[in-house]
Amino acid sequence: MNKYGMNLFVWTMTMEEDLSDTFSFLKASGFDFVEIPINNADDTARWKRIGQQCASLGLGVQTCTICGPEYSLISPDAAVRRAGIDFLKRVVDCSAAAGSKILMGPTFAGFKTFAGRAATAQEWDWSVTAMREVAEHAQTQDVTLAIESLNRFEIYLLTCADDVFRYIEAVNHPNCRAAFDTFHANIEEKSLGAAIRTLAPYLVHVQISENDRSTPGQGHINFDDVFAALDEVGYDGPVAIEAFGPNPPELAAATHIFRPMFPSPEQLAVDGLTFLKSERHKERKSLTV
C-alpha cells in the first residue's frame, strides 16, 4: 500500500525555520511522511532532532538533496569529485539520523552545471564510480539512494528513464535505485507510462509534480497514464507531492517560479493529496472490473 508524502520545498529550502505547525498540519491532513531537503550536512544532531520531531507526530521522513557545481561527480577536477563523494556521504549520515530510509535526488552530477555538449564516457565513468562508493556507505546506514533524472535545462548526464536504468545497472549496488518525477518526465519522455515500466525493476520513489509545478491534477500531465502504469508494475512504494511557489525566494530563483499558482502551500497539499488518493482508488477500481 502506498504511503503519501509532501516535499517541504514550498515552505523551506534550508529547514532553518520552525516548521512545527507545518508538520502538525500535514499529519492532520492525512500525510504519512515528509520529504526533507538536506543542503547543510555538517550537523547530524540537528537532523536527528527534526526526525524525532516528525516521529513524535507519527510522520515518517524521507530526504532529498542536490549537488552544486562544487560537489559535481562529473567535474574534471578530482578534488571536486572527492568533495562531492564526501558531501553525499554526510547527507547519507544526516538522512539516517533523521530516520530516512530513502535519499532521493539528482546526486549524480552538478545541478545546473553545463559543458555545452553531451556527457562523455569519462564523465559517466566518474559518476558511476563515485556513486558506487556513496552507495557502499549508504548500505552501512540502511539508506537507499533513489536516483532522479532531471530535464535537459537543469542537468545533462541523466535526463530520462533509459539513462537512469543504464546508470543503476552500471553502479550495480543494491542501495542505488531509481526515483521517478512526473515534471521532468513530462518534458523528456515520449510516454510517462513507458518510462515507469522501464524503471520498474529499480523504482523505490515517485514524485508527483504538475507540468507548471502547481497543484497535481490541475495541469496537463497525463496522470491516468502514470497511475495506470504504477498499478501495472505493482508499485506500492512512497509517493510524494513536489511543488514550487514564489517562496522561499532563493528556491523561486533557482526554479524560475515567480508567479503564484495556488492559494497557499497548505491548500496545495490538501488538494494534491485528495487528488492522489482519488486517482489511486480509481485506477485500482478499474483493474478489478
Coordinates of C-alpha atoms in Angstrom, one line a residue, residues 31-215:
F31 CA 0.1 12.6 5.0
D32 CA 2.2 9.7 6.0
F33 CA 5.7 11.3 5.6
V34 CA 7.5 14.5 4.8
E35 CA 10.3 14.8 2.2
I36 CA 13.0 17.0 3.8
P37 CA 15.7 18.8 1.8
I38 CA 19.2 18.4 3.2
N39 CA 21.6 21.1 1.9
N40 CA 23.7 21.6 5.1
A41 CA 25.1 18.2 6.1
D42 CA 27.5 19.3 8.8
D43 CA 25.3 18.7 11.9
T44 CA 23.8 15.3 12.1
A45 CA 22.4 16.1 15.6
R46 CA 20.2 18.8 14.0
W47 CA 18.6 16.3 11.6
K48 CA 18.1 13.8 14.4
R49 CA 16.1 16.4 16.3
I50 CA 14.0 17.1 13.2
G51 CA 13.4 13.4 12.7
Q52 CA 12.4 12.9 16.3
Q53 CA 10.0 15.9 16.0
C54 CA 8.3 14.2 13.0
A55 CA 8.3 10.8 14.7
S56 CA 6.5 12.2 17.7
L57 CA 3.7 13.2 15.4
G58 CA 3.6 9.9 13.6
L59 CA 5.2 11.3 10.4
G60 CA 7.8 9.4 8.5
V61 CA 10.8 11.1 7.0
Q62 CA 12.4 10.9 3.6
T63 CA 15.2 13.1 2.4
C64 CA 16.4 14.8 -0.8
T65 CA 19.4 16.8 -1.9
I66 CA 21.2 18.2 -4.9
C67 CA 24.9 18.6 -5.6
G68 CA 26.0 22.1 -6.6
P69 CA 28.9 22.6 -9.0
E70 CA 31.4 22.4 -6.1
Y71 CA 30.2 18.9 -5.5
S72 CA 29.7 17.6 -9.0
L73 CA 30.6 13.9 -9.5
I74 CA 31.4 14.6 -13.2
S75 CA 33.8 17.5 -12.6
P76 CA 37.2 17.2 -14.4
D77 CA 38.7 18.2 -11.1
A78 CA 39.3 15.2 -9.0
A79 CA 39.2 17.3 -5.8
V80 CA 35.7 18.5 -6.7
R81 CA 34.6 14.9 -7.3
R82 CA 36.1 13.8 -4.0
A83 CA 34.3 16.7 -2.3
G84 CA 31.0 15.5 -3.9
I85 CA 31.5 12.0 -2.6
D86 CA 32.3 13.2 0.9
F87 CA 29.3 15.6 0.8
L88 CA 26.9 12.8 -0.2
K89 CA 28.2 10.5 2.5
R90 CA 27.5 13.3 5.1
V91 CA 24.0 13.7 3.6
V92 CA 23.5 9.9 4.0
D93 CA 24.5 10.2 7.6
C94 CA 22.1 13.1 8.2
S95 CA 19.4 11.1 6.4
A96 CA 19.9 8.2 8.7
A97 CA 20.0 10.4 11.8
A98 CA 16.6 11.8 10.7
G99 CA 15.2 8.3 10.3
S100 CA 15.1 8.4 6.5
K101 CA 15.5 5.2 4.6
I102 CA 15.4 6.9 1.1
L103 CA 17.6 9.7 -0.1
M104 CA 16.5 10.9 -3.5
G105 CA 17.7 13.5 -6.0
P106 CA 19.9 14.2 -9.0
T107 CA 23.0 13.4 -7.0
F108 CA 25.0 12.0 -10.0
A109 CA 26.2 15.4 -11.3
G110 CA 26.2 19.2 -10.5
F111 CA 22.8 20.9 -10.7
K112 CA 22.6 23.4 -13.5
T113 CA 26.3 22.8 -14.3
F114 CA 26.7 22.5 -18.0
A115 CA 29.5 21.9 -20.5
G116 CA 27.6 22.9 -23.7
R117 CA 27.8 19.4 -25.1
A118 CA 26.6 15.9 -24.4
A119 CA 28.0 13.9 -21.5
T120 CA 31.2 12.0 -22.2
A121 CA 32.1 8.4 -21.4
Q122 CA 34.6 9.7 -19.0
E123 CA 32.0 11.7 -17.1
W124 CA 29.8 8.7 -17.0
D125 CA 32.5 6.6 -15.5
W126 CA 33.5 9.2 -13.0
S127 CA 29.9 9.4 -11.8
V128 CA 29.3 5.7 -11.7
T129 CA 32.5 5.0 -9.8
A130 CA 31.7 7.8 -7.3
M131 CA 28.1 6.7 -6.8
R132 CA 29.2 3.2 -6.1
E133 CA 31.3 4.4 -3.2
V134 CA 28.4 6.5 -1.9
A135 CA 26.1 3.5 -2.2
E136 CA 28.5 1.4 -0.2
H137 CA 28.4 3.9 2.6
A138 CA 24.7 4.2 2.3
Q139 CA 24.4 0.5 2.8
T140 CA 26.1 0.8 6.2
Q141 CA 23.5 3.4 7.2
D142 CA 20.5 1.4 5.8
V143 CA 19.7 4.3 3.4
T144 CA 18.8 3.7 -0.3
L145 CA 19.8 6.3 -2.9
A146 CA 17.0 7.0 -5.3
I147 CA 18.4 8.5 -8.5
E148 CA 16.3 11.1 -10.1
S149 CA 16.8 12.3 -13.7
L150 CA 16.2 15.9 -14.4
N151 CA 15.2 17.7 -17.6
R152 CA 17.8 18.9 -20.1
F153 CA 17.5 22.5 -18.8
E154 CA 18.7 21.5 -15.3
I155 CA 21.3 18.8 -15.9
Y156 CA 22.9 16.8 -18.7
L157 CA 24.2 13.4 -17.6
L158 CA 20.8 11.6 -16.9
T159 CA 17.7 13.2 -18.4
C160 CA 15.4 10.2 -18.9
A161 CA 14.3 6.8 -17.6
D162 CA 16.6 4.9 -20.1
D163 CA 19.6 6.9 -18.7
V164 CA 18.7 6.1 -15.1
F165 CA 18.2 2.4 -15.9
R166 CA 21.6 2.1 -17.5
Y167 CA 23.2 4.1 -14.7
I168 CA 21.8 1.9 -11.9
E169 CA 22.8 -1.2 -13.9
A170 CA 26.3 0.3 -14.1
V171 CA 26.6 1.2 -10.5
N172 CA 25.4 -2.3 -9.7
H173 CA 24.7 -1.8 -6.0
P174 CA 21.6 -2.7 -4.1
N175 CA 21.5 0.7 -2.4
C176 CA 21.4 2.6 -5.6
R177 CA 17.9 2.6 -7.0
A178 CA 15.5 4.8 -9.1
A179 CA 13.1 7.7 -8.5
F180 CA 10.6 9.0 -11.0
D181 CA 9.4 12.6 -11.2
T182 CA 6.4 13.4 -13.4
F183 CA 7.5 17.0 -14.0
H184 CA 10.9 16.1 -15.6
A185 CA 9.4 13.1 -17.3
N186 CA 6.7 15.3 -18.9
I187 CA 9.4 17.2 -20.6
E188 CA 11.7 14.4 -21.6
E189 CA 9.7 11.2 -22.1
K190 CA 7.7 10.0 -25.1
S191 CA 5.4 8.2 -22.7
L192 CA 5.1 8.6 -18.9
G193 CA 3.8 5.0 -18.6
A194 CA 6.6 3.6 -20.7
A195 CA 9.2 5.4 -18.6
I196 CA 7.7 3.9 -15.4
R197 CA 7.8 0.5 -16.9
T198 CA 11.4 1.0 -17.8
L199 CA 12.3 1.9 -14.2
A200 CA 10.0 -0.7 -12.6
P201 CA 12.7 -3.2 -11.6
Y202 CA 14.5 -0.5 -9.6
L203 CA 11.8 2.0 -8.7
V204 CA 11.6 3.0 -5.0
H205 CA 10.2 6.5 -5.0
V206 CA 7.8 8.6 -7.1
Q207 CA 7.4 12.3 -7.1
I208 CA 4.1 13.7 -8.3
S209 CA 4.5 17.2 -9.8
E210 CA 2.3 19.1 -12.2
N211 CA 3.6 20.5 -15.5
D212 CA 3.7 24.0 -14.1
R213 CA 4.8 22.8 -10.6
S214 CA 1.4 23.7 -9.1
T215 CA -1.3 21.5 -7.7

